[in-house]
XYZ file of N, CA, C and O in Angstrom:
752
model
N -11.234 -20.705 1.660
C -11.309 -20.441 3.091
C -9.939 -20.045 3.599
O -8.929 -20.399 3.000
N -9.914 -19.316 4.679
C -8.651 -18.966 5.331
C -8.333 -20.064 6.342
O -8.852 -20.075 7.448
N -7.498 -21.007 5.933
C -7.177 -22.152 6.771
C -6.244 -21.764 7.909
O -5.346 -20.938 7.733
N -6.466 -22.336 9.083
C -5.645 -22.103 10.262
C -4.815 -23.347 10.524
O -5.356 -24.464 10.554
N -3.514 -23.187 10.708
C -2.615 -24.319 10.938
C -3.089 -25.162 12.117
O -3.480 -24.636 13.156
N -3.077 -26.471 11.943
C -3.441 -27.405 13.003
C -4.938 -27.670 13.124
O -5.356 -28.498 13.937
N -5.743 -26.995 12.337
C -7.197 -27.178 12.394
C -7.623 -28.228 11.379
O -7.171 -28.219 10.238
N -8.497 -29.143 11.796
C -9.049 -30.154 10.897
C -10.357 -29.630 10.328
O -11.225 -29.162 11.065
N -10.505 -29.693 9.014
C -11.698 -29.206 8.341
C -12.482 -30.381 7.769
O -11.905 -31.334 7.254
N -13.792 -30.305 7.859
C -14.691 -31.316 7.296
C -15.281 -30.745 6.012
O -15.778 -29.624 6.004
N -15.220 -31.505 4.939
C -15.723 -31.039 3.649
C -16.953 -31.857 3.293
O -16.891 -33.092 3.215
N -18.061 -31.182 3.095
C -19.303 -31.849 2.701
C -19.625 -31.465 1.267
O -19.521 -30.302 0.886
N -19.995 -32.441 0.457
C -20.379 -32.203 -0.924
C -21.864 -32.488 -1.030
O -22.339 -33.563 -0.658
N -22.605 -31.529 -1.520
C -24.054 -31.666 -1.598
C -24.494 -31.307 -3.008
O -23.862 -30.502 -3.679
N -25.565 -31.911 -3.462
C -26.078 -31.590 -4.785
C -27.111 -32.598 -5.218
O -27.494 -33.508 -4.474
N -27.560 -32.436 -6.430
C -28.583 -33.333 -6.985
C -27.935 -34.375 -7.885
O -28.217 -34.448 -9.064
N -27.068 -35.158 -7.318
C -26.368 -36.167 -8.098
C -27.008 -37.528 -7.859
O -27.399 -37.870 -6.747
N -27.091 -38.308 -8.918
C -27.566 -39.689 -8.776
C -26.439 -40.516 -8.172
O -25.288 -40.101 -8.149
N -26.756 -41.680 -7.686
C -25.776 -42.529 -7.012
C -24.601 -42.879 -7.904
O -23.503 -43.125 -7.421
N -24.787 -42.881 -9.226
C -23.703 -43.283 -10.121
C -22.851 -42.106 -10.587
O -21.858 -42.304 -11.259
N -23.240 -40.873 -10.281
C -22.450 -39.725 -10.711
C -21.135 -39.660 -9.947
O -21.052 -40.001 -8.777
N -20.097 -39.201 -10.636
C -18.790 -39.035 -9.998
C -18.328 -37.590 -10.176
O -18.810 -36.869 -11.047
N -17.404 -37.202 -9.368
C -16.829 -35.870 -9.476
C -15.412 -35.926 -8.942
O -15.006 -36.882 -8.288
N -14.675 -34.892 -9.222
C -13.316 -34.765 -8.719
C -13.264 -33.571 -7.772
O -13.713 -32.485 -8.116
N -12.730 -33.807 -6.607
C -12.563 -32.747 -5.617
C -11.075 -32.418 -5.546
O -10.254 -33.283 -5.300
N -10.744 -31.163 -5.795
C -9.355 -30.729 -5.761
C -9.185 -29.727 -4.635
O -9.961 -28.783 -4.519
N -8.187 -29.941 -3.830
C -7.888 -29.038 -2.731
C -6.477 -28.509 -2.932
O -5.529 -29.283 -3.045
N -6.351 -27.189 -3.010
C -5.045 -26.577 -3.177
C -4.787 -25.659 -1.994
O -5.696 -24.979 -1.519
N -3.555 -25.658 -1.548
C -3.174 -24.794 -0.443
C -2.274 -23.696 -0.993
O -1.260 -23.969 -1.624
N -2.688 -22.450 -0.799
C -1.892 -21.312 -1.259
C -1.265 -20.632 -0.055
O -1.955 -20.239 0.877
N 0.045 -20.525 -0.073
C 0.745 -19.835 1.000
C 0.609 -18.342 0.741
O 0.864 -17.861 -0.363
N 0.193 -17.609 1.738
C 0.007 -16.173 1.595
C 1.325 -15.427 1.538
O 2.388 -15.978 1.841
N 1.280 -14.160 1.153
C 2.495 -13.361 1.119
C 3.044 -13.150 2.526
O 2.290 -13.204 3.501
N 4.342 -12.888 2.658
C 4.939 -12.758 3.995
C 4.404 -11.566 4.788
O 4.440 -11.570 6.010
N 3.873 -10.551 4.116
C 3.338 -9.365 4.797
C 1.811 -9.353 4.808
O 1.182 -8.305 4.809
N 1.230 -10.541 4.872
C -0.223 -10.702 4.858
C -0.864 -10.060 6.089
O -1.903 -9.430 5.993
N -0.242 -10.205 7.240
C -0.799 -9.669 8.485
C -0.057 -8.412 8.916
O 1.128 -8.242 8.637
N -0.745 -7.560 9.653
C -0.179 -6.302 10.136
C 1.113 -6.538 10.923
O 2.089 -5.807 10.769
N 1.117 -7.563 11.757
C 2.295 -7.850 12.583
C 3.515 -8.196 11.736
O 4.651 -8.041 12.187
N 3.300 -8.645 10.501
C 4.399 -9.041 9.614
C 4.621 -8.037 8.484
O 5.197 -8.390 7.454
N 4.168 -6.803 8.676
C 4.321 -5.817 7.603
C 5.803 -5.654 7.270
O 6.668 -5.818 8.117
N 6.063 -5.334 6.021
C 7.435 -5.221 5.533
C 7.788 -3.754 5.327
O 6.943 -2.953 4.932
N 9.054 -3.428 5.576
C 9.535 -2.066 5.374
C 9.765 -1.814 3.900
O 10.253 -2.681 3.185
N 9.415 -0.609 3.469
C 9.744 -0.224 2.098
C 11.257 -0.112 1.997
O 11.910 0.387 2.900
N 11.801 -0.578 0.900
C 13.243 -0.573 0.717
C 13.700 0.788 0.208
O 13.043 1.400 -0.621
N 14.819 1.253 0.711
C 15.351 2.550 0.328
C 16.337 2.374 -0.803
O 17.405 1.811 -0.633
N 15.971 2.852 -1.979
C 16.862 2.752 -3.139
C 17.472 4.090 -3.493
O 18.358 4.175 -4.301
N 16.978 5.131 -2.873
C 17.438 6.490 -3.125
C 17.136 7.265 -1.853
O 16.308 6.843 -1.051
N 17.744 8.411 -1.679
C 17.516 9.182 -0.470
C 16.055 9.602 -0.342
O 15.549 9.769 0.754
N 15.347 9.766 -1.443
C 13.956 10.214 -1.396
C 12.987 9.277 -2.112
O 11.857 9.667 -2.385
N 13.411 8.066 -2.443
C 12.542 7.165 -3.202
C 12.572 5.761 -2.620
O 13.641 5.200 -2.397
N 11.411 5.206 -2.357
C 11.271 3.837 -1.874
C 10.315 3.127 -2.811
O 9.266 3.678 -3.164
N 10.645 1.918 -3.224
C 9.704 1.197 -4.069
C 9.886 -0.310 -3.922
O 10.962 -0.789 -3.553
N 8.823 -1.022 -4.202
C 8.824 -2.473 -4.136
C 7.856 -3.011 -5.178
O 6.947 -2.313 -5.613
N 8.084 -4.244 -5.570
C 7.057 -4.986 -6.293
C 6.549 -6.026 -5.313
O 7.305 -6.538 -4.485
N 5.284 -6.303 -5.368
C 4.695 -7.251 -4.433
C 3.559 -8.022 -5.060
O 3.193 -7.796 -6.213
N 3.001 -8.911 -4.272
C 1.877 -9.726 -4.708
C 0.923 -9.902 -3.534
O 1.350 -9.948 -2.385
N -0.340 -9.996 -3.839
C -1.324 -10.272 -2.799
C -1.988 -11.633 -3.012
O -3.029 -11.913 -2.436
N -1.378 -12.475 -3.827
C -1.916 -13.816 -4.066
C -1.864 -14.609 -2.761
O -0.821 -14.712 -2.128
N -2.985 -15.109 -2.320
C -3.067 -15.870 -1.074
C -3.251 -14.998 0.150
O -3.243 -15.490 1.272
N -3.420 -13.681 -0.034
C -3.598 -12.778 1.106
C -4.946 -13.037 1.779
O -5.884 -13.537 1.157
N -5.024 -12.689 3.052
C -6.250 -12.886 3.826
C -6.647 -11.569 4.487
O -5.908 -10.599 4.459
N -7.812 -11.560 5.079
C -8.254 -10.420 5.875
C -8.179 -10.853 7.323
O -8.799 -11.836 7.724
N -7.411 -10.125 8.130
C -7.271 -10.514 9.527
C -8.290 -9.800 10.403
O -8.839 -8.759 10.027
N -8.515 -10.340 11.566
C -9.466 -9.785 12.518
C -9.073 -8.359 12.886
O -7.929 -8.080 13.184
N -10.019 -7.432 12.826
C -9.776 -6.042 13.167
C -9.320 -5.190 12.006
O -9.122 -3.982 12.150
N -9.162 -5.802 10.852
C -8.703 -5.065 9.693
C -9.832 -4.230 9.103
O -10.993 -4.394 9.434
N -9.477 -3.347 8.183
C -10.427 -2.450 7.527
C -11.716 -3.175 7.159
O -11.691 -4.327 6.727
N -12.844 -2.503 7.312
C -14.133 -3.151 7.053
C -14.492 -3.305 5.586
O -15.638 -3.571 5.259
N -13.544 -3.154 4.674
C -13.874 -3.242 3.254
C -14.264 -4.650 2.834
O -14.930 -4.830 1.838
N -13.821 -5.641 3.578
C -14.174 -7.014 3.236
C -13.198 -7.682 2.298
O -13.418 -8.812 1.894
N -12.114 -6.999 1.925
C -11.164 -7.581 0.992
C -9.847 -7.931 1.670
O -9.479 -7.359 2.677
N -9.136 -8.851 1.054
C -7.843 -9.290 1.549
C -6.820 -8.180 1.342
O -7.008 -7.295 0.515
N -5.713 -8.262 2.100
C -4.733 -7.191 1.989
C -3.344 -7.648 2.404
O -3.160 -8.726 2.964
N -2.374 -6.773 2.123
C -1.000 -6.919 2.601
C -0.591 -5.576 3.203
O -1.229 -4.549 2.963
N 0.478 -5.588 4.002
C 0.892 -4.401 4.763
C 2.346 -4.044 4.498
O 3.203 -4.919 4.392
N 2.608 -2.715 4.443
C 3.953 -2.173 4.337
C 4.116 -1.102 5.398
O 3.119 -0.566 5.899
N 5.352 -0.768 5.753
C 5.608 0.274 6.738
C 6.747 1.160 6.244
O 7.642 0.693 5.531
N 6.682 2.449 6.624
C 7.695 3.416 6.207
C 7.765 4.519 7.255
O 6.737 4.951 7.774
N 8.985 4.977 7.583
C 9.181 6.057 8.542
C 9.715 7.280 7.813
O 10.712 7.192 7.083
N 9.059 8.424 8.029
C 9.453 9.665 7.367
C 10.792 10.155 7.922
O 10.944 10.281 9.134
N 11.769 10.461 7.057
C 13.072 10.923 7.527
C 13.032 12.343 8.097
O 13.755 12.650 9.034
N 12.213 13.206 7.525
C 12.019 14.582 7.998
C 10.592 14.988 7.668
O 9.848 14.218 7.054
N 10.216 16.190 8.052
C 8.913 16.710 7.653
C 8.903 16.900 6.148
O 9.937 17.164 5.531
N 7.748 16.780 5.551
C 7.637 16.980 4.113
C 6.354 16.383 3.588
O 5.355 16.267 4.310
N 6.383 15.984 2.319
C 5.237 15.355 1.686
C 5.671 14.045 1.058
O 6.787 13.929 0.543
N 4.776 13.084 1.094
C 5.019 11.801 0.445
C 4.058 11.672 -0.723
O 2.878 12.001 -0.608
N 4.578 11.221 -1.844
C 3.759 10.916 -3.007
C 3.754 9.402 -3.135
O 4.806 8.759 -3.050
N 2.578 8.836 -3.337
C 2.480 7.382 -3.383
C 1.772 6.949 -4.654
O 0.817 7.577 -5.091
N 2.284 5.903 -5.249
C 1.763 5.397 -6.512
C 1.653 3.882 -6.401
O 2.571 3.215 -5.919
N 0.550 3.328 -6.814
C 0.310 1.883 -6.757
C -0.235 1.448 -8.102
O -1.276 1.931 -8.539
N 0.483 0.556 -8.775
C 0.076 0.141 -10.110
C 0.040 -1.378 -10.227
O 0.929 -2.056 -9.727
N -0.974 -1.912 -10.909
C -0.959 -3.339 -11.234
C 0.202 -3.623 -12.179
O 0.598 -2.760 -12.955
N 0.746 -4.829 -12.117
C 1.863 -5.198 -12.980
C 1.476 -6.298 -13.948
O 0.797 -7.243 -13.574
N 1.944 -6.171 -15.157
C 1.861 -7.238 -16.138
C 0.454 -7.612 -16.559
O -0.535 -7.063 -16.098
N 0.388 -8.579 -17.451
C -0.901 -9.037 -17.957
C -1.301 -10.367 -17.345
O -2.459 -10.693 -17.245
N -0.332 -11.147 -16.921
C -0.627 -12.432 -16.297
C -0.656 -12.246 -14.789
O 0.298 -11.778 -14.199
N -1.738 -12.591 -14.174
C -1.860 -12.419 -12.738
C -1.965 -10.964 -12.349
O -1.563 -10.558 -11.283
N -2.507 -10.147 -13.250
C -2.604 -8.713 -12.986
C -3.645 -8.436 -11.924
O -4.718 -9.004 -11.910
N -3.307 -7.551 -11.046
C -4.213 -7.104 -9.995
C -4.884 -5.833 -10.499
O -4.227 -4.820 -10.702
N -6.170 -5.873 -10.748
C -6.842 -4.676 -11.237
C -7.427 -3.885 -10.069
O -7.870 -4.461 -9.084
N -7.409 -2.574 -10.206
C -7.971 -1.660 -9.217
C -7.490 -1.924 -7.792
O -8.303 -2.113 -6.890
N -6.184 -1.932 -7.551
C -5.715 -2.101 -6.170
C -6.067 -0.887 -5.321
O -6.174 0.220 -5.835
N -6.245 -1.112 -4.040
C -6.591 -0.049 -3.104
C -5.421 0.216 -2.188
O -4.643 -0.676 -1.879
N -5.331 1.452 -1.703
C -4.280 1.798 -0.773
C -4.827 2.786 0.258
O -5.545 3.715 -0.092
N -4.501 2.542 1.522
C -4.829 3.455 2.606
C -3.586 3.600 3.471
O -2.853 2.633 3.658
N -3.344 4.810 3.993
C -2.179 5.057 4.839
C -2.670 5.366 6.256
O -3.602 6.155 6.434
N -2.030 4.733 7.234
C -2.381 4.902 8.644
C -1.138 5.244 9.457
O -0.011 5.016 9.023
N -1.361 5.719 10.679
C -0.338 5.728 11.715
C -0.884 4.842 12.825
O -2.093 4.602 12.906
N -0.005 4.352 13.676
C -0.409 3.476 14.767
C 0.447 2.233 14.790
O 0.945 1.798 13.756
N 0.607 1.666 15.989
C 1.513 0.533 16.165
C 0.808 -0.821 16.221
O 1.461 -1.851 16.274
N -0.527 -0.825 16.228
C -1.256 -2.099 16.236
C -2.494 -1.966 15.373
O -2.990 -0.858 15.143
N -2.996 -3.082 14.909
C -4.147 -3.060 14.014
C -5.399 -2.507 14.700
O -6.289 -1.975 14.050
N -5.439 -2.585 16.023
C -6.598 -2.073 16.755
C -6.459 -0.590 17.101
O -7.363 -0.005 17.677
N -5.310 0.002 16.749
C -5.048 1.390 17.123
C -4.553 2.196 15.922
O -3.580 2.924 16.023
N -5.218 2.051 14.778
C -4.791 2.745 13.571
C -5.563 4.042 13.371
O -6.771 4.093 13.619
N -4.863 5.074 12.920
C -5.478 6.352 12.581
C -5.235 6.608 11.094
O -4.079 6.664 10.661
N -6.288 6.772 10.352
C -6.173 6.973 8.912
C -5.661 8.384 8.618
O -6.199 9.364 9.108
N -4.580 8.466 7.805
C -4.039 9.764 7.414
C -4.205 10.022 5.918
O -4.089 11.155 5.464
N -4.451 8.977 5.159
C -4.697 9.112 3.722
C -5.809 8.137 3.381
O -5.719 6.946 3.695
N -6.868 8.614 2.740
C -8.041 7.756 2.526
C -7.784 6.623 1.545
O -6.834 6.663 0.772
N -8.662 5.645 1.598
C -8.565 4.537 0.651
C -8.750 5.073 -0.753
O -9.708 5.780 -1.044
N -7.808 4.746 -1.613
C -7.854 5.191 -2.998
C -7.869 3.966 -3.896
O -7.109 3.017 -3.687
N -8.727 3.985 -4.873
C -8.824 2.920 -5.851
C -7.915 3.284 -7.011
O -8.291 4.045 -7.889
N -6.677 2.781 -7.001
C -5.724 3.080 -8.058
C -6.068 2.269 -9.301
O -6.383 1.101 -9.221
N -5.986 2.899 -10.435
C -6.197 2.182 -11.683
C -7.638 2.092 -12.108
O -7.960 1.361 -13.029
N -8.540 2.805 -11.470
C -9.938 2.772 -11.901
C -10.058 3.347 -13.305
O -10.851 2.892 -14.108
N -9.278 4.375 -13.590
C -9.285 4.979 -14.918
C -8.095 4.467 -15.705
O -7.308 3.675 -15.221
N -7.939 4.962 -16.904
C -6.820 4.503 -17.727
C -5.486 5.055 -17.223
O -4.447 4.508 -17.506
N -5.522 6.156 -16.479
C -4.296 6.694 -15.903
C -4.302 6.443 -14.403
O -5.352 6.398 -13.773
N -3.127 6.271 -13.837
C -3.015 5.983 -12.420
C -2.824 7.276 -11.641
O -2.080 8.150 -12.046
N -3.502 7.362 -10.544
C -3.384 8.534 -9.693
C -2.117 8.435 -8.858
O -1.592 7.363 -8.618
N -1.665 9.581 -8.398
C -0.573 9.620 -7.437
C -1.119 10.317 -6.210
O -1.600 11.444 -6.286
N -1.085 9.615 -5.092
C -1.574 10.184 -3.852
C -0.513 11.060 -3.215
O 0.680 10.852 -3.406
N -0.936 12.052 -2.438
C -0.012 12.970 -1.777
C -0.523 13.199 -0.358
O -1.696 13.488 -0.166
N 0.375 13.075 0.638
C -0.004 13.364 2.015
C 1.195 13.934 2.766
O 2.342 13.660 2.449
N 0.899 14.766 3.767
C 1.922 15.415 4.577
C 2.441 14.443 5.625
O 1.659 13.709 6.228
N 3.771 14.423 5.823
C 4.385 13.512 6.789
C 5.193 14.299 7.816
O 5.649 15.414 7.553
N 5.361 13.691 8.980
C 6.102 14.291 10.089
C 7.352 13.470 10.361
O 7.299 12.235 10.384
N 8.465 14.138 10.584
C 9.747 13.474 10.848
C 9.620 12.433 11.950
O 9.038 12.697 12.993
N 10.156 11.233 11.686
C 10.183 10.172 12.682
C 8.884 9.410 12.846
O 8.838 8.418 13.575
N 7.822 9.817 12.164
C 6.537 9.118 12.264
C 6.542 7.914 11.335
O 6.963 8.009 10.182
N 6.069 6.791 11.844
C 5.979 5.574 11.039
C 4.580 5.469 10.455
O 3.587 5.586 11.175
N 4.526 5.244 9.169
C 3.265 5.150 8.438
C 3.054 3.699 8.005
O 3.980 3.039 7.543
N 1.829 3.227 8.175
C 1.453 1.860 7.806
C 0.651 1.936 6.504
O -0.335 2.663 6.425
N 1.072 1.193 5.495
C 0.419 1.227 4.196
C -0.343 -0.071 3.974
O 0.250 -1.156 3.962
N -1.642 0.057 3.818
C -2.536 -1.076 3.583
C -2.806 -1.163 2.090
O -3.286 -0.206 1.480
N -2.462 -2.284 1.477
C -2.729 -2.502 0.058
C -3.805 -3.573 -0.031
O -3.569 -4.736 0.290
N -5.001 -3.157 -0.433
C -6.130 -4.075 -0.537
C -6.291 -4.615 -1.941
O -5.848 -4.004 -2.913
N -6.955 -5.743 -2.037
C -7.088 -6.421 -3.321
C -8.155 -5.820 -4.210
O -8.106 -5.981 -5.412
N -9.148 -5.169 -3.623
C -10.268 -4.700 -4.436
C -11.018 -5.870 -5.039
O -11.719 -5.743 -6.024
N -10.857 -7.047 -4.435
C -11.518 -8.246 -4.937
C -10.718 -8.997 -5.984
O -11.169 -10.004 -6.515
N -9.525 -8.520 -6.324
C -8.685 -9.148 -7.338
C -7.317 -9.454 -6.747
O -6.884 -8.813 -5.803
N -6.648 -10.415 -7.323
C -5.307 -10.756 -6.853
C -4.316 -10.642 -7.994
O -4.676 -10.730 -9.160
N -3.060 -10.442 -7.634
C -2.016 -10.352 -8.640
C -0.812 -9.595 -8.119
O -0.627 -9.442 -6.918
N -0.017 -9.113 -9.040
C 1.211 -8.411 -8.711
C 1.003 -6.907 -8.839
O 0.181 -6.451 -9.631
N 1.778 -6.142 -8.082
C 1.657 -4.700 -8.118
C 3.017 -4.048 -7.883
O 3.960 -4.693 -7.438
N 3.087 -2.769 -8.194
C 4.284 -1.951 -7.991
C 3.888 -0.811 -7.074
O 2.943 -0.076 -7.367
N 4.569 -0.683 -5.935
C 4.294 0.357 -4.952
C 5.502 1.275 -4.869
O 6.611 0.820 -4.630
N 5.265 2.578 -5.094
C 6.362 3.546 -5.064
C 5.976 4.693 -4.137
O 4.872 5.233 -4.223
N 6.896 5.063 -3.260
C 6.704 6.196 -2.373
C 7.866 7.145 -2.586
O 9.027 6.760 -2.449
N 7.566 8.377 -2.958
C 8.578 9.396 -3.176
C 8.432 10.447 -2.090
O 7.332 10.946 -1.854
N 9.532 10.773 -1.432
C 9.511 11.750 -0.352
C 10.015 13.088 -0.864
O 11.054 13.168 -1.508
N 9.273 14.142 -0.572
C 9.670 15.489 -0.961
C 9.864 16.332 0.286
O 8.892 16.749 0.917
N 11.129 16.586 0.673
C 11.354 17.458 1.831
C 10.981 18.889 1.460
O 11.012 19.257 0.290
N 10.636 19.699 2.449
C 10.294 21.084 2.143
C 11.543 21.862 1.729
O 12.662 21.480 2.061
N 11.362 22.972 1.003
C 12.527 23.783 0.646
C 13.127 24.403 1.906
O 12.434 24.541 2.922
N 14.401 24.788 1.871
C 15.056 25.309 3.079
C 14.394 26.577 3.622
O 14.477 26.853 4.803
N 13.714 27.341 2.779
C 13.059 28.567 3.223
C 11.541 28.387 3.345
O 10.771 29.324 3.155
N 11.112 27.198 3.709
C 9.691 26.893 3.827
C 9.039 27.688 4.961
O 7.902 28.120 4.841
N 9.757 27.872 6.061
C 9.217 28.607 7.206
C 9.728 30.046 7.215
O 10.844 30.334 6.751
N 8.936 30.923 7.780
C 9.292 32.342 7.860
C 10.636 32.539 8.554
O 11.453 33.362 8.132
N 10.874 31.752 9.599
C 12.123 31.899 10.348
C 13.343 31.519 9.515
O 14.468 31.903 9.842
N 13.154 30.806 8.415
C 14.258 30.390 7.546
C 14.221 31.111 6.202
O 14.745 30.609 5.210
N 13.593 32.265 6.163
C 13.474 33.000 4.906
C 14.862 33.352 4.370
O 15.827 33.506 5.122
N 14.941 33.491 3.068
C 16.211 33.812 2.409
C 16.155 35.267 1.950
O 15.194 35.700 1.305
N 17.195 36.003 2.297
C 17.289 37.396 1.897
C 17.850 37.485 0.491
O 18.873 36.854 0.179
N 17.188 38.247 -0.350
C 17.683 38.455 -1.714
C 18.640 39.636 -1.669
O 18.246 40.763 -1.317
N 19.890 39.381 -2.018
C 20.916 40.433 -1.939
C 21.386 40.903 -3.308
O 21.938 41.963 -3.432
N 21.167 40.114 -4.306
C 21.642 40.456 -5.639
C 20.461 40.429 -6.601
O 19.936 39.357 -6.911
N 20.033 41.557 -7.060
C 18.858 41.581 -7.934
C 19.124 40.902 -9.263
O 18.193 40.461 -9.932
N 20.373 40.791 -9.642
C 20.698 40.077 -10.884
C 20.305 38.609 -10.769
O 19.988 37.957 -11.749
N 20.301 38.096 -9.544
C 19.930 36.701 -9.334
C 18.478 36.463 -9.703
O 18.104 35.375 -10.109
N 17.662 37.488 -9.565
C 16.256 37.342 -9.936
C 16.108 37.047 -11.422
O 15.289 36.246 -11.830
N 16.906 37.701 -12.216
C 16.832 37.474 -13.656
C 17.484 36.166 -14.044
O 17.062 35.499 -14.957
N 18.484 35.764 -13.298
C 19.184 34.519 -13.606
C 18.304 33.318 -13.299
O 18.256 32.367 -14.054
N 17.589 33.339 -12.146
C 16.789 32.190 -11.737
C 15.306 32.378 -11.986
O 14.541 31.453 -11.906
N 14.873 33.581 -12.229
C 13.452 33.842 -12.342
C 13.026 33.921 -13.750
O 11.962 33.885 -14.175
């Protein structure tokens, strides 16, 4: 159950036990990850000018009110695009112990869980033997919210986002004039 701090819970045990039967009841409390809720989403760490990556865990994660209707627990990350371009995203389960199989990822924009706009669909990473890399177009200064769902499994994962800025001559107004035909043979 998703326990709420300060709430008293009543536990009832029912079954076809005779009066002399005994059992052991074990109650464990698992603290969820720090980015379990949208309000506590964590920023992707910048390790390179165009590469952000983290390792994380969804052990103890919950599903909060208003979250995606998939029915699974999740954690949240946030990232702001430095310029226009494309983002490539990769999500992989880690290790053999506590491995998270088939993690899901969806990318949104929006500042609250009730006001999210999906920009990249939910993808089931790791369904096949090879992991997919998602690609979506980003706008300078826009903050993207990354939802990592459990897919019904818990464990550790590796999340990598690579940013690809457009080439300097991406737009017609920034076209490059070819002045030396020898350059065509050198680079072409």
